[in-house]
Tab-separated table of C-alpha atoms and ligand atoms in Angstrom:
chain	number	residue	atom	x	y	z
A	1	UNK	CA	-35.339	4.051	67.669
A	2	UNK	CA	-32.797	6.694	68.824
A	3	UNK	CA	-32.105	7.624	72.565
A	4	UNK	CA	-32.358	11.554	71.691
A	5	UNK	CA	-35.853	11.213	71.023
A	6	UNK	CA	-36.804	11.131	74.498
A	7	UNK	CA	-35.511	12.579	77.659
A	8	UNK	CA	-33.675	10.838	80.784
A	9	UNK	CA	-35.449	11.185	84.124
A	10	UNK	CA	-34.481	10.349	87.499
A	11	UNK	CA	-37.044	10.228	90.036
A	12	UNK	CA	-37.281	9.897	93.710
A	13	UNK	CA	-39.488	7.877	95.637
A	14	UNK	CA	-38.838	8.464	99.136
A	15	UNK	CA	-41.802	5.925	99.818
A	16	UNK	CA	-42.886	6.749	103.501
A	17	UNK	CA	-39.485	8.469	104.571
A	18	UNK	CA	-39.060	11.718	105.809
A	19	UNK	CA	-40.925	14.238	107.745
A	20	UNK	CA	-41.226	17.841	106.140
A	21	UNK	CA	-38.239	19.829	107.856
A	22	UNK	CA	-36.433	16.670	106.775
A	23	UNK	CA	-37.730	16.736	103.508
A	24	UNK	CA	-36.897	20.564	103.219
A	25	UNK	CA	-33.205	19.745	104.782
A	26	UNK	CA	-32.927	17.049	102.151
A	27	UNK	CA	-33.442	18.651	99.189
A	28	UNK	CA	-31.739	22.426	99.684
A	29	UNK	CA	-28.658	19.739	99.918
A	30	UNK	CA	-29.309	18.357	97.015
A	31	UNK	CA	-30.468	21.242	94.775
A	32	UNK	CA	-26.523	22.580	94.294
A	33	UNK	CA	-25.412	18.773	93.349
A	34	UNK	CA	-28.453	18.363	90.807
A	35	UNK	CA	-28.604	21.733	89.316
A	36	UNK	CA	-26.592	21.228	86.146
A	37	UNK	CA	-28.351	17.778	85.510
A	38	UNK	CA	-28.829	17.364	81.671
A	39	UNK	CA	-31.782	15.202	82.305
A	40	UNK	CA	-35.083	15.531	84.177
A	41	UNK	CA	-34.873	15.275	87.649
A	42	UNK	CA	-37.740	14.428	90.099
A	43	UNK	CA	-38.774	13.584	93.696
A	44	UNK	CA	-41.940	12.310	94.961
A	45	UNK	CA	-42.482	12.201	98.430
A	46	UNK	CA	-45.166	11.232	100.955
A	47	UNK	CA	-48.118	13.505	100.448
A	48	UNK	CA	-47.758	15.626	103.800
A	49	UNK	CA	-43.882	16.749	102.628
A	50	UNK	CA	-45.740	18.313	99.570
A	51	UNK	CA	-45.864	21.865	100.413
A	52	UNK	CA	-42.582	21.853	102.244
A	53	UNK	CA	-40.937	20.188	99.010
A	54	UNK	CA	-42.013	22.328	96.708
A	55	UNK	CA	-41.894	25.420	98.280
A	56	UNK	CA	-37.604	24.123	99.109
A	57	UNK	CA	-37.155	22.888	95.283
A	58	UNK	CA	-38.836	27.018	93.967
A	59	UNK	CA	-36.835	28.270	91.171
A	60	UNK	CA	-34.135	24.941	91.074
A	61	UNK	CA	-34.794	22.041	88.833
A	62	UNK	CA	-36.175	19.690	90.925
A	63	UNK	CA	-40.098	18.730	89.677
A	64	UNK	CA	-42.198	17.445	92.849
A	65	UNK	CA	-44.395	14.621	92.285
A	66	UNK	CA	-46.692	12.277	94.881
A	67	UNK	CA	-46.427	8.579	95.248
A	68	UNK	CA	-50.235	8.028	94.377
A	69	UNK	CA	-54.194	9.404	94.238
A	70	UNK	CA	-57.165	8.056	94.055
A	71	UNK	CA	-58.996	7.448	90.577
A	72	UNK	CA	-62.386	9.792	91.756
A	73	UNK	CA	-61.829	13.566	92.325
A	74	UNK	CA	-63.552	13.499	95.268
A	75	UNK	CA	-66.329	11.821	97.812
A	76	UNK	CA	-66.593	9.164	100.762
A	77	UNK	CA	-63.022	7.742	100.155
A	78	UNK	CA	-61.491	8.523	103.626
A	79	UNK	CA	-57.646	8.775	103.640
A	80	UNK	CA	-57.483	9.477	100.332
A	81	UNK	CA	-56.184	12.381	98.282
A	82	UNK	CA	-57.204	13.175	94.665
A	83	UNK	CA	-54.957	14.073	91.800
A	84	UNK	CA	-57.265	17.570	91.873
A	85	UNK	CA	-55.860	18.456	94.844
A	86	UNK	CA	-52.054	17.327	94.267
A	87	UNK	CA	-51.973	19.628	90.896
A	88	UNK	CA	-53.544	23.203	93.076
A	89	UNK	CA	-50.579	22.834	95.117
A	90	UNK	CA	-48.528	22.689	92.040
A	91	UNK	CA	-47.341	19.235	91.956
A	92	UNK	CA	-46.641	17.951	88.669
A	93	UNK	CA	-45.836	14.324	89.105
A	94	UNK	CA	-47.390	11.327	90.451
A	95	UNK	CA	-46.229	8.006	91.018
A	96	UNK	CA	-49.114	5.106	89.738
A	97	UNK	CA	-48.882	1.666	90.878
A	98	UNK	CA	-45.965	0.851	92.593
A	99	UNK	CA	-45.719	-2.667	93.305
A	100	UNK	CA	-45.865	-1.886	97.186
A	101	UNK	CA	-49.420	-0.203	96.410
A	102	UNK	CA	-50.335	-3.693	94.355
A	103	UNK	CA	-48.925	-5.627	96.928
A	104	UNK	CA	-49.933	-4.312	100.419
A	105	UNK	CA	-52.846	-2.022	99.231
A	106	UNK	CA	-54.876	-4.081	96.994
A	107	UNK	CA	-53.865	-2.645	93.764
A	108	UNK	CA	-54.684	-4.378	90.801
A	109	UNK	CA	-54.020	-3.772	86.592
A	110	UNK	CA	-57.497	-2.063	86.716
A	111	UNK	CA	-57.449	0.342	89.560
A	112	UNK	CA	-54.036	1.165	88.231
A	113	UNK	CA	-55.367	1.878	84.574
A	114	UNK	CA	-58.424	4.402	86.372
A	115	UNK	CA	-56.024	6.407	88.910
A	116	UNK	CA	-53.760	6.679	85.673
A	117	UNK	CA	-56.539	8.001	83.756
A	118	UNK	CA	-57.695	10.379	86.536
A	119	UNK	CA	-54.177	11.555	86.886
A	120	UNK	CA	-53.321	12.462	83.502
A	121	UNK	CA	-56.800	13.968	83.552
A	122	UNK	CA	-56.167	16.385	86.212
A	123	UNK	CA	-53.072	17.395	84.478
A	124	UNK	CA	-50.346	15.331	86.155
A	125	UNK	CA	-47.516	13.860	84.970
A	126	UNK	CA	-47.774	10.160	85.246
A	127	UNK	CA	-44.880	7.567	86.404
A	128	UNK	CA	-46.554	4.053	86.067
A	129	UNK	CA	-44.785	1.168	87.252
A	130	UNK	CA	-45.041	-2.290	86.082
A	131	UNK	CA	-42.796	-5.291	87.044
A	132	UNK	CA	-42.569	-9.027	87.614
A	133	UNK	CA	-42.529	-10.936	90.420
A	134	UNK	CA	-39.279	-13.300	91.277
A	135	UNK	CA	-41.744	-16.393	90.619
A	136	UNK	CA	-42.874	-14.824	87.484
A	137	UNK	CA	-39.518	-14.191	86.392
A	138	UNK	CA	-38.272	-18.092	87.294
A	139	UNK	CA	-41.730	-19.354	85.302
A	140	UNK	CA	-40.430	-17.546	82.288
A	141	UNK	CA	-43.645	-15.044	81.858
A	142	UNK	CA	-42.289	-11.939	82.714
A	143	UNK	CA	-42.467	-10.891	79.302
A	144	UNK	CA	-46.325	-11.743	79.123
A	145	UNK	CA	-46.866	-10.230	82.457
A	146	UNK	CA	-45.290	-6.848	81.958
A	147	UNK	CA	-47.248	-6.789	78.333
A	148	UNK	CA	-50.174	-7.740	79.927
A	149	UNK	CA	-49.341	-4.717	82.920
A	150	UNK	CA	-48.630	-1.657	80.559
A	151	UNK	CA	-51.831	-3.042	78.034
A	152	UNK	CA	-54.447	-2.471	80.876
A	153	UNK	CA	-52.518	0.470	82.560
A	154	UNK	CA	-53.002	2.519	79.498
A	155	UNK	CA	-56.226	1.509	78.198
A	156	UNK	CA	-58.230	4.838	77.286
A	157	UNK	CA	-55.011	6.697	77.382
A	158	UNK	CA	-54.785	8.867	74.714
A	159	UNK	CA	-51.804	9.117	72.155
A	160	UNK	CA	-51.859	12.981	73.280
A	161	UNK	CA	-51.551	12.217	76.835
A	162	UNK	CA	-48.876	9.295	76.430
A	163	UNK	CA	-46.677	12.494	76.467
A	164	UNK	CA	-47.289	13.090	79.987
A	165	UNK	CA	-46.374	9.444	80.876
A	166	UNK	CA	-43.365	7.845	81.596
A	167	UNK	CA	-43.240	4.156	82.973
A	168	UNK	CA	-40.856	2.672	85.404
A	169	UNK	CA	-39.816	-1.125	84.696
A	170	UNK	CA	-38.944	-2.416	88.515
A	171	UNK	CA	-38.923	-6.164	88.666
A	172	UNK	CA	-40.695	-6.811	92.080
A	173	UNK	CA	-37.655	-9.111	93.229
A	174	UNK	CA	-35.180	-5.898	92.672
A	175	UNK	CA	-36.766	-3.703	95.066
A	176	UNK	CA	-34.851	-2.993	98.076
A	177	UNK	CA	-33.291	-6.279	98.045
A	178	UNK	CA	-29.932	-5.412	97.139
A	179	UNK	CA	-30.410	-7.211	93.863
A	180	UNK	CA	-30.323	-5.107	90.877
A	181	UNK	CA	-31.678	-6.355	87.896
A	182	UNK	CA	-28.524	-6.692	85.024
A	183	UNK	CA	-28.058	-4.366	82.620
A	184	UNK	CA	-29.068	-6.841	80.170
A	185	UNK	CA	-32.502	-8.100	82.011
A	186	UNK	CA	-33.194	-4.217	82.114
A	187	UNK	CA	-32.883	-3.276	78.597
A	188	UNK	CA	-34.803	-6.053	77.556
A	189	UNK	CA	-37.861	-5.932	79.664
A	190	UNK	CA	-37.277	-1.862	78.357
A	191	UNK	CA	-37.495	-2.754	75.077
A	192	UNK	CA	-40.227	-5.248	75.002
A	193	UNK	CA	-42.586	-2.199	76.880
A	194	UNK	CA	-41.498	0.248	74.305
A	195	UNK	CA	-42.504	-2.802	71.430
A	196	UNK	CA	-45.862	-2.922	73.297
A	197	UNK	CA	-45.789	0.607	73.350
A	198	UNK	CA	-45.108	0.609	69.483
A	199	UNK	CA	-48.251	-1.657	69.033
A	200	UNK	CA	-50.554	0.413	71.210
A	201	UNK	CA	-50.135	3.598	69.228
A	202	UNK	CA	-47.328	4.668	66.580
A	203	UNK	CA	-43.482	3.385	66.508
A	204	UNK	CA	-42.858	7.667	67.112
A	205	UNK	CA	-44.962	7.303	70.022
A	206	UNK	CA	-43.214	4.794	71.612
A	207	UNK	CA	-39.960	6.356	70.225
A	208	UNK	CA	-40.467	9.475	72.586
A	209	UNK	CA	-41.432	7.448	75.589
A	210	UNK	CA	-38.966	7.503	78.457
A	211	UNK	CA	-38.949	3.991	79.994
A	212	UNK	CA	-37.000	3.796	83.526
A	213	UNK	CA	-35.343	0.949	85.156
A	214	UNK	CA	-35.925	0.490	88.732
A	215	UNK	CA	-35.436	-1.865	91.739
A	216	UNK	CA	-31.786	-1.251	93.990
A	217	UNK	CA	-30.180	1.212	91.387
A	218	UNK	CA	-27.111	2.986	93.327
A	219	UNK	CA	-24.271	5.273	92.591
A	220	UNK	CA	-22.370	2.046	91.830
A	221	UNK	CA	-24.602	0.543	89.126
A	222	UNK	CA	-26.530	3.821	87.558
A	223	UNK	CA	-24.033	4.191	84.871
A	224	UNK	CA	-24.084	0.445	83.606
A	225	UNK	CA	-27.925	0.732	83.351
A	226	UNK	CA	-28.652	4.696	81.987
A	227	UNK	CA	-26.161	3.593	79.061
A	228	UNK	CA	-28.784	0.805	78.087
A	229	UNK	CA	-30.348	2.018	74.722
A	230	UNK	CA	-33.759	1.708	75.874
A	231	UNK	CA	-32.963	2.553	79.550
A	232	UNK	CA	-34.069	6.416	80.073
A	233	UNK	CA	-33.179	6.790	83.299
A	234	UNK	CA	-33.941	5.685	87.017
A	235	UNK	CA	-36.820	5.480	89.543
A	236	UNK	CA	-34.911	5.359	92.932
A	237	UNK	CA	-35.665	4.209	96.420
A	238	UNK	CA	-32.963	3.971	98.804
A	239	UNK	CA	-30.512	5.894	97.100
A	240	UNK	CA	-32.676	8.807	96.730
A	241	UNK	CA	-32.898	9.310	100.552
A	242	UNK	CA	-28.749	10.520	100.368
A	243	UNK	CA	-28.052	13.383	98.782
A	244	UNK	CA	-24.534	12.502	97.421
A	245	UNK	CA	-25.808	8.986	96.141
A	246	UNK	CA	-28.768	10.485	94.466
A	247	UNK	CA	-26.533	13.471	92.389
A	248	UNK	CA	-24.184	10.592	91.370
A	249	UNK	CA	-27.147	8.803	89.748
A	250	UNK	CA	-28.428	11.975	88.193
A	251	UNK	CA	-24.958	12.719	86.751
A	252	UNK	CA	-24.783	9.455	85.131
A	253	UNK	CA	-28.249	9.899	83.562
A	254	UNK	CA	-26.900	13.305	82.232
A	255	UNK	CA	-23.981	11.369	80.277
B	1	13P	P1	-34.944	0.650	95.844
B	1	13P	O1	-34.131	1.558	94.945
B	1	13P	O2	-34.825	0.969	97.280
B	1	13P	O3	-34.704	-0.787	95.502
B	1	13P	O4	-36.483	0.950	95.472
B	1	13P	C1	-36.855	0.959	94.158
B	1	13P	C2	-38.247	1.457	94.071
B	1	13P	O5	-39.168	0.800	94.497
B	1	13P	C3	-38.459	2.783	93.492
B	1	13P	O6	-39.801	3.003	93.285
């Protein structure tokens, strides 16, 4: 398997920071310190910054992508927003199953697996996270877990649309803790999804597939984990709420 099959993308995920003018503020400062980035480059913000965002990152190449939707395109589901209406106001990303959506919001493999399906169905890009939690990890299971995690996700998922997906590894125990998970831990949690990966459809599939690493990557630590073979790249909290941190971790990524 050879890194230059697939591309390196770092995303965004302001979770629920920002307002719009900051939003707008935010990323004009960032779109000079991104714009020679040799690898894709994304934010996804909360779902009222939408318009704002994408009207500030017009004609730069910063994609704009959501931080969820719901799995039915529309009906008596108050407070939510369908992936229908995230692609007509040209958003092409979408964050699925974050482990603060599983975790506060009820979440689970399966509801993960059908707002997946309706995302990619409504033409979205899809960033699905899957991750461990810090018991998991002690009880030695991760590795059945996150099997288990990407296995529903992407049930019904088509080899076609597997294009249009890109999952984020982010051990639960990483995320905004300070404590990054090492290299090492990262690449092979990366490798054993793109294995599963490889086993779901083809070896070329799986090949193509850019896997992230994510849970308290920084400006400090980017470089150590993008250089992982099976690392492609970052999906960043924290450090994607500073400008100069954020274009650090998109320069390493373009390495
Ligand atoms: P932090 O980078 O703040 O740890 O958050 C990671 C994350 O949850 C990205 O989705």
């Amino acid at each position: 398997m050879n890194k230059t099959l697939r591309k390196a993308v770092i995303a965004g995920n302001w979770k629920m920071n920002k307002t719009p003018s900051e939003a707008k503020a935010l990323i004009e400062e960032m779109k000079p310190l991104v714009a020679d980035a040799d690898c894709g480059v994304v934010l996804c913000v909360p779902f009222v910054d939408l318009p704002a965002a994408l009207e500030a990152a017009k004609g730069s190449n910063i994609a704009i992508g959501a931080q969820n939707c719901h799995f039915e395109k529309s009906g008596a589901f108050t407070g939510e927003i369908s992936g229908g209406m995230l692609a007509e106001l040209g958003v092409e990303y979408v964050i699925i199953g974050h482990s603060e959506r599983r975790q506060y919001f009820g979440e689970t493999d399966v509801t993960v697996n059908k707002r997946t399906l309706a995302a990619l169905d409504a033409g979205l890009k899809v960033i699905l996270c899957v991750g461990e939690l810090l018991e998991q990890r002690e009880q030695g299971i991760t590795d059945e877990i996150v099997a288990m995690q990407v296995k529903v996700a992407l049930q019904g998922v088509t080899a076609e649309q597997l294009s249009n997906v890109i999952i984020a590894y982010e051990p639960v125990w990483a995320i905004g803790t300070g404590r990054t998970a090492t290299a090492d831990q990262a690449e092979e949690v990366c490798a054993l999804i793109r294995n599963t990966v490889a086993g779901l459809y083809c070896p070329n599939c799986a090949a193509a597939l850019t896997i992230q690493y994510g849970g308290s990557m920084n400006a400090k630590n980017a470089d150590e984990l993008v250089g992982k073979e099976n690392v492609d790249g970052g999906l960043i909290g924290g450090a994607s709420l500073k400008a100069a941190d954020f274009s650090v971790i998109v320069a390493a990524a373009s390495k």
